[in-house]
Amino acid sequence: MGIYTLTPNPALDLGGIVDKLIPNEKSYVQNETRYPGGNGINAARILQRLGSPVTLTGFLGGGVGQELKRLMDQESLHHKFIKINGSTRIGITVSAKNSPLQTRLSFPGPAIQPREREALFDFILKIKKPAMLVIGGSLPAGFSVYDLQEILEFCQKKNIPAIVDCPGAVLKKIFSYQSLLIKPNLHEFQEALGRPLPTIASVLREARRLTKKNSLVCVSSVGKGALLVTPQFAWYGKMPKVKIRSVVGAGDSMVGAMVSQLWRKRSLLAENFAQFEKHHSEDLLRWGLAAACATLVHPGTTLGSRGQIEFFYPKIKIKPAG
């Protein structure tokens, strides 16, 4: 029981800083970091820092998978990953020393075999209430959007709230499946809808349309802030001005903090959603933006701490949208 995060295609996130990137020349990386990565894993790391009960699952394999397990153990993360024959992928983020510019390399990851996919389904089918399921990140070969649709159908049947943070190409195929929260950034939202959304009003209009199936729609990187839309309310939030050191993990941090608050209010969500959206949806966005801000001020792939999230929380400005 508790929160589960599903990361189908996790990664070992390697990070570092170079003085400058010069084409066809060797760049010496300083301040190397190694973290367990992937949308669902990063969200879980924030959930754990905020004191929420979380279990991580997905697929892990090879020596890279073993290193991810070791790194998760170092953070005291409770995980139940499915062992696979293939090797877990590596992600690389290199930041310029005196610039917010970064080079990010994301590899496709291993191919999932049918028996490995079935093992994951067996694990998910054993989830017992009260529970929430966070689905985050890209999909490896052999694990398709149709598998996610089946998982969402299971969640709907068992009344397990689902939270989805996936790339736009995946998201557009699961809009019609019931979820508690979807959290694309603007680029992903436009990709999913297949058209540009040049104004806050246009984003708001499309997000409102999706609340028929998705109770909460949060779109980040809209202007200089984020939108949270419910069937009855809409909020626009902005962070204080900070020196952005890296954007990696900011969206995942936002998801983690929001899910932490959803878990704390799970009884009200189940009994009277209208009261939740009236009295707590504004605060939900505030926590999400505070967590994003706490991560943005760190270089590379480092996520914000609980203390930093709490520091930024009162500095977030929220106003009604539309």
XYZ file of N, CA and C in Angstrom, residues 41-52 249 252-257 260 291 295 303-305 309:
78
model
N 11.453 7.625 -11.322
C 12.439 7.519 -10.248
C 12.688 8.882 -9.615
N 12.859 9.910 -10.428
C 13.078 11.249 -9.868
C 11.888 11.718 -9.044
N 10.672 11.455 -9.532
C 9.481 11.816 -8.754
C 9.484 11.090 -7.425
N 9.890 9.810 -7.430
C 9.937 9.026 -6.196
C 10.977 9.571 -5.224
N 12.086 10.059 -5.743
C 13.130 10.616 -4.866
C 12.609 11.854 -4.135
N 11.791 12.659 -4.835
C 11.178 13.819 -4.173
C 10.110 13.361 -3.189
N 9.308 12.377 -3.570
C 8.288 11.845 -2.665
C 8.909 11.370 -1.362
N 10.026 10.659 -1.482
C 10.675 10.152 -0.277
C 11.205 11.288 0.585
N 11.737 12.329 -0.038
C 12.265 13.469 0.713
C 11.152 14.224 1.438
N 9.943 14.135 0.901
C 8.803 14.799 1.526
C 8.048 13.878 2.480
N 8.598 12.704 2.724
C 8.030 11.818 3.736
C 6.857 10.976 3.289
N 6.666 10.797 1.982
C 5.550 9.997 1.485
C 6.004 8.564 1.213
N 15.233 17.402 -14.361
C 14.548 16.928 -13.167
C 13.556 17.883 -12.560
N 10.032 16.511 -13.076
C 9.849 15.321 -12.241
C 9.676 15.717 -10.775
N 10.437 16.718 -10.346
C 10.313 17.205 -8.967
C 8.929 17.769 -8.724
N 8.415 18.468 -9.730
C 7.067 19.027 -9.643
C 6.038 17.921 -9.449
N 6.167 16.866 -10.232
C 5.251 15.733 -10.109
C 5.351 15.108 -8.725
N 6.579 14.887 -8.250
C 6.758 14.265 -6.940
C 6.105 15.047 -5.826
N 6.293 16.364 -5.816
C 5.718 17.195 -4.754
C 4.195 17.229 -4.840
N 2.807 13.948 -3.594
C 2.900 13.901 -2.139
C 1.692 14.567 -1.491
N 8.900 22.752 -5.643
C 9.833 21.651 -5.864
C 10.618 21.846 -7.156
N 14.862 22.439 -7.566
C 15.741 21.664 -8.434
C 16.437 22.549 -9.461
N 18.700 17.005 -7.593
C 17.347 17.422 -7.269
C 17.327 18.254 -5.995
N 16.267 19.037 -5.820
C 16.131 19.871 -4.634
C 15.868 19.056 -3.380
N 16.208 19.635 -2.247
C 16.000 18.990 -0.945
C 14.659 19.413 -0.364
N 12.621 23.006 -0.884
C 11.226 23.046 -1.328
C 10.398 23.876 -0.358
